[in-house]
CSV table of C-alpha atoms in Angstrom, one decimal:
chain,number,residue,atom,x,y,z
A,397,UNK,CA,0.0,0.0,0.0
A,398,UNK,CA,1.3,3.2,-0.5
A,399,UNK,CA,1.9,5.6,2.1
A,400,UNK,CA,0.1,9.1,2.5
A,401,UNK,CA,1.8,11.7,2.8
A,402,UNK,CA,0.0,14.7,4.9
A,403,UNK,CA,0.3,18.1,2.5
A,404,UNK,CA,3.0,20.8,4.3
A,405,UNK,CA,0.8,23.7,6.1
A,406,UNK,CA,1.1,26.9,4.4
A,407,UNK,CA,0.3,30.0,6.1
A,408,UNK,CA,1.1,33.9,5.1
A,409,UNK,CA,2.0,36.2,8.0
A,410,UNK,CA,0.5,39.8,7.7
A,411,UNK,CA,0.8,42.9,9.9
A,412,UNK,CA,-0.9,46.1,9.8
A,413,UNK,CA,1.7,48.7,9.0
A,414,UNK,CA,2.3,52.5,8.1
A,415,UNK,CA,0.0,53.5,11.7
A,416,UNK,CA,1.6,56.5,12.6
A,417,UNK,CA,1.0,60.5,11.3
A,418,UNK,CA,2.9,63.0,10.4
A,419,UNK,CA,5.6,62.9,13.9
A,420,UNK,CA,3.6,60.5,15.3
A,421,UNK,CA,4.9,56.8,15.1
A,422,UNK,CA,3.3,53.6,16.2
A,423,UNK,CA,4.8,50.4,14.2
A,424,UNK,CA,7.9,49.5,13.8
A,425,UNK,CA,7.5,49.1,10.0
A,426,UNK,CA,11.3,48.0,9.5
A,427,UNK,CA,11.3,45.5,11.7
A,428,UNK,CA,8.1,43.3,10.9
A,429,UNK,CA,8.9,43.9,7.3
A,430,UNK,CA,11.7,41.4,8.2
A,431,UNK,CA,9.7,38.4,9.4
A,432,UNK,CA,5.8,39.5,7.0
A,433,UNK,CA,5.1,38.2,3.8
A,434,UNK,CA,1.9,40.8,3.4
A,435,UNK,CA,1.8,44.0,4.9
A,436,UNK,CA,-1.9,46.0,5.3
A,437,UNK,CA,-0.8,49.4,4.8
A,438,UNK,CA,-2.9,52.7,6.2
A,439,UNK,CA,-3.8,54.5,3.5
A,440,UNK,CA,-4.7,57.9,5.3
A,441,UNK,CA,-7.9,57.4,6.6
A,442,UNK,CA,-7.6,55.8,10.3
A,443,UNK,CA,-3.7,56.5,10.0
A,444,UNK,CA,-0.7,57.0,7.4
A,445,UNK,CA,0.0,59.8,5.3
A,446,UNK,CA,1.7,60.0,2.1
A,447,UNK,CA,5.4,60.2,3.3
A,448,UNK,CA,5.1,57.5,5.3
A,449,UNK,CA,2.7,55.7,3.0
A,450,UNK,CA,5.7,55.5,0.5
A,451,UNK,CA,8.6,54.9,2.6
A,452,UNK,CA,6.5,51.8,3.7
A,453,UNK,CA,5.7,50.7,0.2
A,454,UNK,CA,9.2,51.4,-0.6
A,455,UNK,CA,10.7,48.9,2.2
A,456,UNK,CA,8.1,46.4,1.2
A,457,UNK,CA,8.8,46.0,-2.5
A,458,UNK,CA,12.5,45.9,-1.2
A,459,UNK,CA,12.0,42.6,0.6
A,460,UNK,CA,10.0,41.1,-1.5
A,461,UNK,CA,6.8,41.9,0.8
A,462,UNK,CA,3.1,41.9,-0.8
A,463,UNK,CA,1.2,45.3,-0.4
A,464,UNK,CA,-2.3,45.6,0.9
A,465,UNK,CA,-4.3,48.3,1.2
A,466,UNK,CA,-6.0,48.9,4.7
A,467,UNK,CA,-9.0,50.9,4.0
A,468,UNK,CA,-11.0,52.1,6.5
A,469,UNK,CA,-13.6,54.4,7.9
A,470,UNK,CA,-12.9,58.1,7.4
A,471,UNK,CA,-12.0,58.3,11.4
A,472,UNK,CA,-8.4,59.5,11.8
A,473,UNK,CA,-9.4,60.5,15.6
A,474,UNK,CA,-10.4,57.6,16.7
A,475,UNK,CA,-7.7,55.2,14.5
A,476,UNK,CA,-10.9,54.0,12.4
A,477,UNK,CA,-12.3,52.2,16.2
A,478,UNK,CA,-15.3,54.2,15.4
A,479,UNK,CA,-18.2,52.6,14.1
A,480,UNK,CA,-19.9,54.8,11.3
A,481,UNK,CA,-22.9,55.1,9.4
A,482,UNK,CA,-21.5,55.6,6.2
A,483,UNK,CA,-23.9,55.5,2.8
A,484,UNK,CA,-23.1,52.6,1.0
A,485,UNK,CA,-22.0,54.9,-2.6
A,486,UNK,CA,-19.7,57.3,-0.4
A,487,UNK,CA,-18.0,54.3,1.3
A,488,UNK,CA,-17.5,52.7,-2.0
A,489,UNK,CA,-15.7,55.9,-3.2
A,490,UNK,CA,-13.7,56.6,-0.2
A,491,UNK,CA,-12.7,52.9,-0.3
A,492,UNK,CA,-11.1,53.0,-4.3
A,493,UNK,CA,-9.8,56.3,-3.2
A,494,UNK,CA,-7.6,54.5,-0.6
A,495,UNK,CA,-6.7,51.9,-2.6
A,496,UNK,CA,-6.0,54.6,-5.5
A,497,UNK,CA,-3.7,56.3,-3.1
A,498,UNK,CA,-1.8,53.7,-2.0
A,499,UNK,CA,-0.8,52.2,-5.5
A,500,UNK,CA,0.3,55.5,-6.5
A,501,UNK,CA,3.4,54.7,-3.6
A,502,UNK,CA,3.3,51.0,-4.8
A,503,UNK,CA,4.1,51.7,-8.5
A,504,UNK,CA,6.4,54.2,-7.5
A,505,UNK,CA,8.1,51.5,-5.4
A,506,UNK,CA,8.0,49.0,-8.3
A,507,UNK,CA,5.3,46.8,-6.9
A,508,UNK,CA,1.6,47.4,-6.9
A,509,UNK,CA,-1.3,46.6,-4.8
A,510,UNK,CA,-2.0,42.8,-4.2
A,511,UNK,CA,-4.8,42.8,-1.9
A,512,UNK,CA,-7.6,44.7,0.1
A,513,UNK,CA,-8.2,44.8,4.0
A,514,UNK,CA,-10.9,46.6,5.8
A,515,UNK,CA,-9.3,48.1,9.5
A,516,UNK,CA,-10.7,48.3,13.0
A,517,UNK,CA,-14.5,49.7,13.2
A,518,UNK,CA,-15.2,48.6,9.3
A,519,UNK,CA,-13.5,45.0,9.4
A,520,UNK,CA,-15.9,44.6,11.9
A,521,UNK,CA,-18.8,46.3,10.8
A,522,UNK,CA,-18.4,44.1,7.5
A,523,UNK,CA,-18.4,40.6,9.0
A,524,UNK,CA,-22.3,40.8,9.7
A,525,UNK,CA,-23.6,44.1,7.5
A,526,UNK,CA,-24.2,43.1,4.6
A,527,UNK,CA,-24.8,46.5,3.1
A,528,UNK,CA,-21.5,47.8,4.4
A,529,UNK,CA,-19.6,44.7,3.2
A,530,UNK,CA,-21.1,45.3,-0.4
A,531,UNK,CA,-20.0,48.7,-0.4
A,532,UNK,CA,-16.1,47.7,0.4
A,533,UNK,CA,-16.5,45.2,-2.5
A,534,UNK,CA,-17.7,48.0,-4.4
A,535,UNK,CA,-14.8,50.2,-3.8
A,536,UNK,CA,-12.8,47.5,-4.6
A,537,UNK,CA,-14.2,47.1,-8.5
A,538,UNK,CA,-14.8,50.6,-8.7
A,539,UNK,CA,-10.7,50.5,-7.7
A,540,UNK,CA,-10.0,48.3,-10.7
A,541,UNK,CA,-11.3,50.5,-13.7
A,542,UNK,CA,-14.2,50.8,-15.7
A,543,UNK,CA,-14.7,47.1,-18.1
A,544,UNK,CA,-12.7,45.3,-15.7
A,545,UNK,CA,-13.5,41.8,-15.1
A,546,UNK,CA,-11.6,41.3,-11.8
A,547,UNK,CA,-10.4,43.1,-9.0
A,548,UNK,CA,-8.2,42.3,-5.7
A,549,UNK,CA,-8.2,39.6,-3.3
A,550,UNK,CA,-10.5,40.9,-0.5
A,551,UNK,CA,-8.7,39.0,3.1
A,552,UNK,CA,-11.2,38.9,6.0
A,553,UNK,CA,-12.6,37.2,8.7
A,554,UNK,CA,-14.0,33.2,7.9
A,555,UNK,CA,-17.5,33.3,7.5
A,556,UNK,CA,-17.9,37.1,7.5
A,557,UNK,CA,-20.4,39.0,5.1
A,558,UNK,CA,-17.5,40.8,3.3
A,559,UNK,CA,-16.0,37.5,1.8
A,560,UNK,CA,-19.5,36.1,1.0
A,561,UNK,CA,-19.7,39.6,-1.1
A,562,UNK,CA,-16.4,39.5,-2.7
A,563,UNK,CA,-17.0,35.5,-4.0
A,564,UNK,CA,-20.2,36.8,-5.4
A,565,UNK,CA,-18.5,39.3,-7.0
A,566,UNK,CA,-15.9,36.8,-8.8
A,567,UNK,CA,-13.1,38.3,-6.5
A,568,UNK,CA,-10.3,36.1,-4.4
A,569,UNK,CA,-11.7,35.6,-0.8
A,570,UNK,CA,-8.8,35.0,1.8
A,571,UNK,CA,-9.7,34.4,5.5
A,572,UNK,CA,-7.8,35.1,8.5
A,573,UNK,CA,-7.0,34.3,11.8
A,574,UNK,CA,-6.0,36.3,14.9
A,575,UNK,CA,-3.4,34.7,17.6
A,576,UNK,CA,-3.5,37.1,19.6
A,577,UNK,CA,-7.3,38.0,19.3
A,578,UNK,CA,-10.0,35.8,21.7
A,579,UNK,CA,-12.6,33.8,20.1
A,580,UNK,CA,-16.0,33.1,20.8
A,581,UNK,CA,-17.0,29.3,20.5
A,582,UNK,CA,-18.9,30.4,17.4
A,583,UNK,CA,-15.8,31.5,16.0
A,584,UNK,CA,-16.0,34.9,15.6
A,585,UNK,CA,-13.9,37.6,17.7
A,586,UNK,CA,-14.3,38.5,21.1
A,587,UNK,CA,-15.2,42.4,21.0
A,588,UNK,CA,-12.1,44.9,21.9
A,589,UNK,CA,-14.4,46.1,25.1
A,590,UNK,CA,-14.6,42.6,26.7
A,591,UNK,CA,-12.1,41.5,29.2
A,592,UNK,CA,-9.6,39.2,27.5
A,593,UNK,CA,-10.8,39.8,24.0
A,594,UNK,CA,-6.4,40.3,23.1
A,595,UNK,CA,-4.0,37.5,24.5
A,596,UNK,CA,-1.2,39.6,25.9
A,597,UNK,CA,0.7,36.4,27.2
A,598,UNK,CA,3.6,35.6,23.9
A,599,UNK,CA,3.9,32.2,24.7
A,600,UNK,CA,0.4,31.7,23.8
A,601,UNK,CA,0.4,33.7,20.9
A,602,UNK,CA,2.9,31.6,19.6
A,603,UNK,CA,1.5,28.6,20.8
A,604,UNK,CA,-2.2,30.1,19.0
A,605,UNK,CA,-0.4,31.1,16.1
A,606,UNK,CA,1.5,27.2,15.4
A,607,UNK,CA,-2.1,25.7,16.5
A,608,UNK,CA,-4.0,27.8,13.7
A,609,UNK,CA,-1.7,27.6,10.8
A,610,UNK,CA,-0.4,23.8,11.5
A,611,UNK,CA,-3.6,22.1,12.7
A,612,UNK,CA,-6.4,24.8,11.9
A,613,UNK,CA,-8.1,25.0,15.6
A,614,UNK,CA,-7.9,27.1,18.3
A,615,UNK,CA,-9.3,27.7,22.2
A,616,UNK,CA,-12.0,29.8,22.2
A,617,UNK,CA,-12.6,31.5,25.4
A,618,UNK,CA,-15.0,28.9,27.2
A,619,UNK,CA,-12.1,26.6,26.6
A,620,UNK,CA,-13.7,24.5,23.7
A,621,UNK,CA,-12.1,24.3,20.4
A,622,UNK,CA,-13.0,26.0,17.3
A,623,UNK,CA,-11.8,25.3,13.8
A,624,UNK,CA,-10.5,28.1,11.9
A,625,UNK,CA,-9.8,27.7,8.2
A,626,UNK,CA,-7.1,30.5,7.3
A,627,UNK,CA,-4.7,31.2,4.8
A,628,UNK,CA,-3.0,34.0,5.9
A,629,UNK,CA,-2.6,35.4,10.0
A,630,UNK,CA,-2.4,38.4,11.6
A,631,UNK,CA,0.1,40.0,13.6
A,632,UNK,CA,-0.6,43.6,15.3
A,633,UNK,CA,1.9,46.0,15.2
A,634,UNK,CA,0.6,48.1,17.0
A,635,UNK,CA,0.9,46.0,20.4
A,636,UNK,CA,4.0,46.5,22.5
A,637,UNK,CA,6.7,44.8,21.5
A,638,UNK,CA,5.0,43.2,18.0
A,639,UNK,CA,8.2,42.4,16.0
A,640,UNK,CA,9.9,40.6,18.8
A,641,UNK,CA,7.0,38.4,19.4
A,642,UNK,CA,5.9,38.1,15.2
A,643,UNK,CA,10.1,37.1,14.7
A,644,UNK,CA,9.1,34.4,17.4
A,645,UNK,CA,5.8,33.4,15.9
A,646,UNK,CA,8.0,33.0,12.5
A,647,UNK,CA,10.7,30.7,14.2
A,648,UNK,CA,8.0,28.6,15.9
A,649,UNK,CA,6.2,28.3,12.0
A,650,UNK,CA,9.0,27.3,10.6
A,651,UNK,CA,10.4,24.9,13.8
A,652,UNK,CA,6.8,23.3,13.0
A,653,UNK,CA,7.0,22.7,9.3
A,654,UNK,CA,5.0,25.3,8.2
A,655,UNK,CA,5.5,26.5,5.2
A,656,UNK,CA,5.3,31.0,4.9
A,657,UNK,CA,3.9,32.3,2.1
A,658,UNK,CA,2.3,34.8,0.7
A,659,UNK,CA,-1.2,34.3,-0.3
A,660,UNK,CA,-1.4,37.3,-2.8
C-alpha cells in the first residue's frame, strides 16, 4: 500500500503597518517587514500619510513583501475604532480612493497593490452588514477600472459577510485568523471592550499562532475548540513589543513545518 503523505501547512504572516501621522509613530515598520510576507498598509484614513505611505511601500517592494491596502472608515481620531454610518455609494468611493492612493506609492516603489483589508470599526462592521460589506467590495471594483472583469483579493474574517460579497463578486476571498485576538465558540472575535478579547501572554500567541496555521483550531474563550480555516494570519503591530514576538511566531512556524507564504 502506498503511504500518505499529509500536504505541508502553508500559512502567510500579515501585519498592519504604516499607523503613525505625520511625527507621530506607532509600528515599527522596518522591523516586521523582516519576518511579513503581506503588509496592510494605512492608507490615510484611520492612519498613514503620504510620506510614510511611501517609505512603507518602498521597504516592502525591497524585501519582497506583498502590499495591501487597509482601507477604513474616514476616522483618523479615533484610529478607524469608530463605528460609522457611512452611505453605501460614499463608502464605495472613499474605499477605491484608498486603494488609488496607495498604488500610487506601490508603483512608485515597483510593486503594486495585491490585496484589500478593511481596518478596525469597518472589518468589523463588515463581518455581519451586509450593506457595508457590499460597499467595500464595491470600492474594490470601482478600484480596478471601468470594463474590468476582476479586481483584488478581499482577506477577511472566515465566514464574515464581506467574503461572502467579494466571491459573489468573482473576487479572491482570503480568510484570517488572529493569535492574539480571543474567540467566541462560534468563531467569531471576542469584541475589543470585553475583558480578555487580546491575548497579551507571547507564549500563547505563539503557541495560538502554530495551533491555527499547522492544525487549523484554536481555544476559544470557554475553553472548547474551534476550527479556523485561514490562509493567511495576523500579527498587530501596534501591540508592545510586535516584532519581537511576530520574529518568534515565524521561528515557531517554521520549527513546525509550516510553510510561509504569501497568499497574494
Amino acid at each position: 500500500m502506498d503511504s500518505m503523505i499529509a500536504p505541508t501547512p502553508v500559512i502567510d504572516l500579515n501585519a498592519d503597518l504604516g499607523e503613525g501621522f505625520g511625527r507621530w509613530t506607532l509600528t515599527d515598520d522596518e522591523a516586521l517587514l523582516s519576518v511579513v510576507t503581506s503588509a496592510n498598509v494605512a492608507c490615510g484614513f484611520h492612519a498613514g500619510d503620504p510620506s510614510i505611505m511611501r517609505r512603507v511601500c518602498e521597504l516592502a517592494a525591497e524585501r519582497g513583501v506583498r502590499i495591501g491596502a487597509q482601507v477604513s472608515y474616514r476616522d483618523l481620531a479615533g484610529f478607524g475604532r469608530r463605528s460609522m454610518d457611512v452611505p453605501a455609494g460614499e463608502l464605495a468611493d472613499e474605499v477605491a480612493y484608498q486603494i488609488g492612493a496607495l498604488e500610487v506609492f506601490a508603483r512608485a516603489a515597483g510593486s503594486r497593490v495585491s490585496y484589500v483589508k478593511p481596518h478596525g470599526a469597518l472589518y468589523n462592521r463588515t463581518v455581519h452588514d451586509a450593506d457595508q460589506a457590499a460597499a467595500v467590495v464595491a470600492g474594490v471594483r470601482l478600484a480596478a477600472g471601468a470594463g474590468a472583469t476582476g479586481g483584488l483579493p478581499v482577506l477577511g474574517l472566515p465566514g464574515s459577510l464581506l467574503l461572502a460579497a467579494a466571491e459573489e463578486a468573482g473576487l479572491a476571498a482570503v480568510a484570517e485568523a488572529f493569535a492574539d485576538r480571543a474567540y467566541t465558540p462560534a468563531g467569531t472575535l471576542v469584541p475589543r471592550g470585553e475583558p480578555g478579547a487580546v491575548v497579551h501572554d507571547p507564549g500563547a500567541v505563539v503557541a495560538r499562532a502554530v495551533g491555527m496555521a499547522a492544525r487549523g483550531e484554536v481555544a476559544a474563550a470557554d475553553g472548547s475548540r474551534v476550527a479556523v480555516a485561514a490562509r493567511s494570519l495576523c500579527l498587530h503591530g501596534d501591540t508592545p513589543g510586535a516584532a519581537e514576538l511576530a520574529r518568534r511566531v515565524r521561528e515557531a512556524l517554521d520549527a513546525t513545518g509550516v510553510w510561509v507564504e504569501a497568499f497574494a
